CSV table of C-alpha atoms in Angstrom, one decimal:
chain,number,residue,atom,x,y,z
A,1,ASN,CA,5.9,17.2,-8.4
A,2,ALA,CA,7.1,14.0,-10.1
A,3,GLY,CA,9.1,12.4,-7.2
A,4,VAL,CA,10.2,8.9,-8.1
A,5,THR,CA,9.0,7.6,-11.5
A,6,GLN,CA,9.1,4.0,-12.6
A,7,THR,CA,8.5,2.5,-16.0
A,8,PRO,CA,6.9,0.3,-17.1
A,9,LYS,CA,4.0,-0.3,-14.7
A,10,PHE,CA,3.3,-3.8,-16.0
A,11,ARG,CA,5.3,-6.3,-18.0
A,12,ILE,CA,5.1,-10.0,-18.9
A,13,LEU,CA,8.4,-11.7,-19.8
A,14,LYS,CA,9.1,-15.2,-21.0
A,15,ILE,CA,11.6,-17.4,-19.2
A,16,GLY,CA,15.1,-16.5,-20.3
A,17,GLN,CA,14.3,-13.0,-21.6
A,18,SER,CA,16.0,-9.9,-20.3
A,19,MET,CA,14.7,-6.4,-19.5
A,20,THR,CA,15.5,-3.2,-17.7
A,21,LEU,CA,13.2,-1.5,-15.2
A,22,GLN,CA,13.7,2.2,-15.3
A,23,CYS,CA,13.7,4.5,-12.2
A,24,THR,CA,14.3,8.2,-12.2
A,25,GLN,CA,13.9,10.8,-9.4
A,26,ASP,CA,13.9,14.6,-9.6
A,27,MET,CA,14.6,15.4,-5.9
A,28,ASN,CA,18.4,15.3,-6.1
A,29,HIS,CA,18.5,12.5,-3.6
A,30,ASN,CA,21.9,10.8,-3.3
A,31,TYR,CA,20.5,7.5,-2.0
A,32,MET,CA,18.4,5.1,-4.2
A,33,TYR,CA,17.1,1.7,-3.7
A,34,TRP,CA,15.4,-1.3,-5.5
A,35,TYR,CA,13.1,-3.5,-3.6
A,36,ARG,CA,10.9,-6.5,-4.5
A,37,GLN,CA,7.6,-7.3,-2.8
A,38,ASP,CA,6.1,-10.8,-3.0
A,39,PRO,CA,2.5,-11.5,-2.0
A,40,GLY,CA,2.0,-11.3,1.8
A,41,MET,CA,5.7,-10.5,2.4
A,42,GLY,CA,7.6,-7.4,3.3
A,43,LEU,CA,9.8,-5.6,0.9
A,44,LYS,CA,13.3,-7.1,0.3
A,45,LEU,CA,16.2,-4.9,-0.7
A,46,ILE,CA,17.8,-5.9,-4.0
A,47,TYR,CA,20.4,-3.3,-4.6
A,48,TYR,CA,21.1,0.2,-3.4
A,49,SER,CA,23.3,3.2,-4.3
A,50,VAL,CA,24.8,6.0,-2.2
A,51,GLY,CA,25.6,8.2,-5.1
A,52,ALA,CA,26.5,8.3,-8.8
A,53,GLY,CA,29.0,5.6,-9.7
A,54,ILE,CA,28.5,3.7,-6.4
A,55,THR,CA,26.2,0.6,-5.9
A,56,ASP,CA,26.1,-2.3,-3.5
A,57,LYS,CA,24.2,-5.5,-3.0
A,58,GLY,CA,21.2,-5.8,-0.8
A,59,GLU,CA,19.5,-8.9,0.6
A,60,VAL,CA,18.4,-10.6,-2.6
A,61,PRO,CA,20.7,-9.5,-5.5
A,62,ASN,CA,21.0,-12.7,-7.5
A,63,GLY,CA,19.7,-12.5,-11.0
A,64,TYR,CA,19.8,-8.7,-11.1
A,65,ASN,CA,22.3,-5.9,-12.0
A,66,VAL,CA,22.2,-2.1,-11.5
A,67,SER,CA,24.1,0.9,-12.6
A,68,ARG,CA,24.1,4.6,-11.4
A,69,SER,CA,25.7,6.9,-14.0
A,70,THR,CA,23.7,9.9,-12.9
A,71,THR,CA,22.1,11.1,-9.6
A,72,GLU,CA,18.7,10.9,-11.2
A,73,ASP,CA,18.6,7.4,-12.7
A,74,PHE,CA,19.0,4.0,-11.2
A,75,PRO,CA,17.9,1.2,-13.7
A,76,LEU,CA,17.5,-2.4,-12.6
A,77,ARG,CA,18.5,-5.1,-15.2
A,78,LEU,CA,17.1,-8.6,-15.1
A,79,GLU,CA,19.1,-11.1,-17.1
A,80,LEU,CA,17.7,-14.5,-18.0
A,81,ALA,CA,14.3,-14.0,-16.3
A,82,ALA,CA,13.0,-16.9,-14.1
A,83,PRO,CA,9.5,-17.5,-12.7
A,84,SER,CA,11.0,-16.8,-9.2
A,85,GLN,CA,11.5,-13.2,-10.3
A,86,THR,CA,7.7,-12.7,-10.7
A,87,SER,CA,7.1,-9.9,-8.2
A,88,VAL,CA,6.3,-6.2,-7.7
A,89,TYR,CA,9.4,-4.1,-7.9
A,90,PHE,CA,9.7,-0.7,-6.2
A,91,CYS,CA,12.3,2.0,-6.6
A,92,ALA,CA,12.9,4.5,-3.8
A,93,SER,CA,15.1,7.4,-2.9
A,94,SER,CA,16.1,9.3,0.2
A,95,TYR,CA,18.2,12.4,1.0
A,96,SER,CA,20.1,10.9,3.9
A,97,LYS,CA,21.7,7.6,4.7
A,98,THR,CA,19.4,7.2,7.7
A,99,GLY,CA,16.3,7.3,5.5
A,100,GLY,CA,15.2,10.9,5.7
A,101,GLY,CA,12.7,11.8,3.0
A,102,TYR,CA,12.1,8.2,1.9
A,103,THR,CA,10.0,8.3,-1.3
A,104,PHE,CA,8.7,5.3,-3.3
A,105,GLY,CA,7.8,5.0,-6.9
A,106,SER,CA,4.4,3.4,-7.8
A,107,GLY,CA,6.0,0.0,-8.7
A,108,THR,CA,6.4,-2.3,-11.7
A,109,ARG,CA,4.4,-5.5,-11.7
A,110,LEU,CA,6.5,-8.2,-13.5
A,111,THR,CA,5.3,-11.7,-14.4
A,112,VAL,CA,7.7,-14.3,-15.8
A,113,VAL,CA,6.0,-17.1,-17.7
B,1,LYS,CA,20.1,-9.9,10.6
B,2,GLN,CA,17.2,-7.6,11.4
B,3,GLU,CA,13.8,-9.4,11.5
B,4,VAL,CA,10.6,-7.3,11.6
B,5,THR,CA,7.3,-8.8,12.6
B,6,GLN,CA,3.8,-7.2,12.4
B,7,ILE,CA,0.8,-8.5,14.3
B,8,PRO,CA,-2.0,-8.9,13.4
B,9,ALA,CA,-1.7,-9.7,9.6
B,10,ALA,CA,-5.2,-8.3,9.1
B,11,LEU,CA,-7.7,-6.3,11.0
B,12,SER,CA,-11.4,-5.3,10.4
B,13,VAL,CA,-13.1,-2.7,12.5
B,14,PRO,CA,-16.3,-0.6,12.3
B,15,GLU,CA,-15.9,3.0,11.5
B,16,GLY,CA,-15.0,5.2,14.5
B,17,GLU,CA,-13.1,2.5,16.4
B,18,ASN,CA,-9.5,3.2,17.3
B,19,LEU,CA,-6.8,1.0,15.6
B,20,VAL,CA,-3.8,-0.5,17.2
B,21,LEU,CA,-1.1,-1.9,15.0
B,22,ASN,CA,2.0,-3.7,16.4
B,23,CYS,CA,5.5,-4.0,15.2
B,24,SER,CA,8.5,-5.8,16.7
B,25,PHE,CA,12.1,-6.0,15.7
B,26,THR,CA,15.0,-8.2,16.8
B,27,ASP,CA,18.0,-5.9,16.8
B,28,SER,CA,17.6,-2.8,18.9
B,29,ALA,CA,20.6,-1.0,17.2
B,30,ILE,CA,18.4,1.1,14.9
B,31,TYR,CA,18.7,4.6,13.6
B,32,ASN,CA,14.9,5.1,13.3
B,33,LEU,CA,11.6,3.4,12.6
B,34,GLN,CA,9.1,4.4,9.9
B,35,TRP,CA,5.5,3.5,9.4
B,36,PHE,CA,4.3,3.4,5.8
B,37,ARG,CA,0.9,3.1,4.2
B,38,GLN,CA,0.3,1.1,1.0
B,39,ASP,CA,-2.9,1.3,-1.1
B,40,PRO,CA,-3.7,-1.6,-3.5
B,41,GLY,CA,-1.6,-1.3,-6.7
B,42,LYS,CA,0.2,1.7,-5.4
B,43,GLY,CA,3.6,2.6,-3.9
B,44,LEU,CA,4.3,3.3,-0.2
B,45,THR,CA,3.7,6.6,1.5
B,46,SER,CA,5.7,7.5,4.6
B,47,LEU,CA,3.4,8.3,7.5
B,48,LEU,CA,5.6,8.8,10.5
B,49,LEU,CA,9.4,8.5,11.2
B,50,ILE,CA,10.6,8.1,14.8
B,51,GLN,CA,14.2,8.7,15.5
B,52,SER,CA,15.9,6.1,17.8
B,53,SER,CA,16.2,8.8,20.5
B,54,GLN,CA,12.4,9.6,20.4
B,55,ARG,CA,9.6,7.8,22.3
B,56,GLU,CA,6.8,8.8,20.0
B,57,GLN,CA,5.7,10.8,17.0
B,58,THR,CA,2.3,12.3,16.2
B,59,SER,CA,0.6,13.4,13.0
B,60,GLY,CA,-3.1,14.3,13.1
B,61,ARG,CA,-5.0,11.1,14.1
B,62,LEU,CA,-1.9,9.0,14.0
B,63,ASN,CA,0.5,8.4,16.9
B,64,ALA,CA,3.4,6.0,16.9
B,65,SER,CA,5.4,4.9,19.9
B,66,LEU,CA,8.8,3.4,20.0
B,67,ASP,CA,10.4,1.3,22.8
B,68,LYS,CA,13.9,0.6,21.3
B,69,SER,CA,15.1,-1.5,24.3
B,70,SER,CA,12.3,-4.0,24.0
B,71,GLY,CA,12.2,-3.9,20.1
B,72,ARG,CA,8.6,-2.7,19.8
B,73,SER,CA,6.6,0.0,18.1
B,74,THR,CA,2.8,0.6,18.1
B,75,LEU,CA,0.8,2.7,15.6
B,76,TYR,CA,-2.4,4.1,16.9
B,77,ILE,CA,-5.0,5.5,14.5
B,78,ALA,CA,-7.8,7.4,16.3
B,79,ALA,CA,-11.4,7.4,15.2
B,80,SER,CA,-10.9,5.2,12.1
B,81,GLN,CA,-12.5,6.1,8.8
B,82,PRO,CA,-13.2,4.0,5.7
B,83,GLY,CA,-10.4,6.0,4.0
B,84,ASP,CA,-7.9,4.5,6.5
B,85,SER,CA,-8.4,1.1,4.8
B,86,ALA,CA,-5.0,0.1,3.5
B,87,THR,CA,-1.9,-2.0,4.4
B,88,TYR,CA,0.4,-0.5,7.0
B,89,LEU,CA,4.0,-1.5,7.0
B,90,CYS,CA,6.6,-0.9,9.7
B,91,ALA,CA,10.3,-0.6,8.7
B,92,VAL,CA,13.4,-0.1,10.8
B,93,MET,CA,16.6,1.5,9.6
B,94,SER,CA,19.8,-0.2,10.7
B,95,ASP,CA,23.1,-0.6,8.9
B,96,TYR,CA,21.8,2.2,6.6
B,97,LYS,CA,19.2,-0.2,5.2
B,98,LEU,CA,15.4,-0.4,5.8
B,99,SER,CA,14.1,-3.8,6.9
B,100,PHE,CA,10.3,-4.2,6.4
B,101,GLY,CA,7.6,-6.2,8.1
B,102,ALA,CA,5.0,-8.0,6.1
B,103,GLY,CA,2.3,-5.4,7.0
B,104,THR,CA,-1.1,-5.3,8.6
B,105,THR,CA,-4.0,-5.0,6.2
B,106,VAL,CA,-6.7,-2.8,7.7
B,107,THR,CA,-10.4,-2.7,6.7
B,108,VAL,CA,-12.6,-0.1,8.2
B,109,ARG,CA,-16.3,-0.9,7.7
B,110,ALA,CA,-18.7,2.0,7.1
């Protein structure tokens, strides 16, 4: 019963470095999402995908890129990391466009120094 | 743009007391509303989903109401237990995206 798996769980980056946050789901969900959560704030949508090969920007996409080559995987790429990207990142998936079966990963805590 | 507000930001109650958590949203054109639970250092777990056509949804000790026209939802947790200590987040689905409130952090004292 894996659900949504995110790696790594923790990462420290230096300013200007790049990295990819991995997300994979085994529920055959078409819809996948990336969120960030800053302390004391709600989750903000970064990017989402409605199926393999289709992605779109959310509320806070600047500084990030995504791809969706398979149904299972939805990696998030950070280019030229900045301190403002210090946050907890959550990947999620759902089986319907109205949010049925919404399932979250356990998160990646990223610190940029 | 959908704005979701949760009041209070934090709540501390003795064990056995009933909990009342409030959520308000600005745009009533929603598909559904969900309540999530978040434990420290963990992901979110969906507790209840209320469709826009429903007035309430129940699961065990949890009951959530929805008044779409006034942009409000309330989560009731009956007979609270220390294991209910967590952050509870409200999220509304509109334009095929979830918009989250900042959450209410609940502490239940034994």
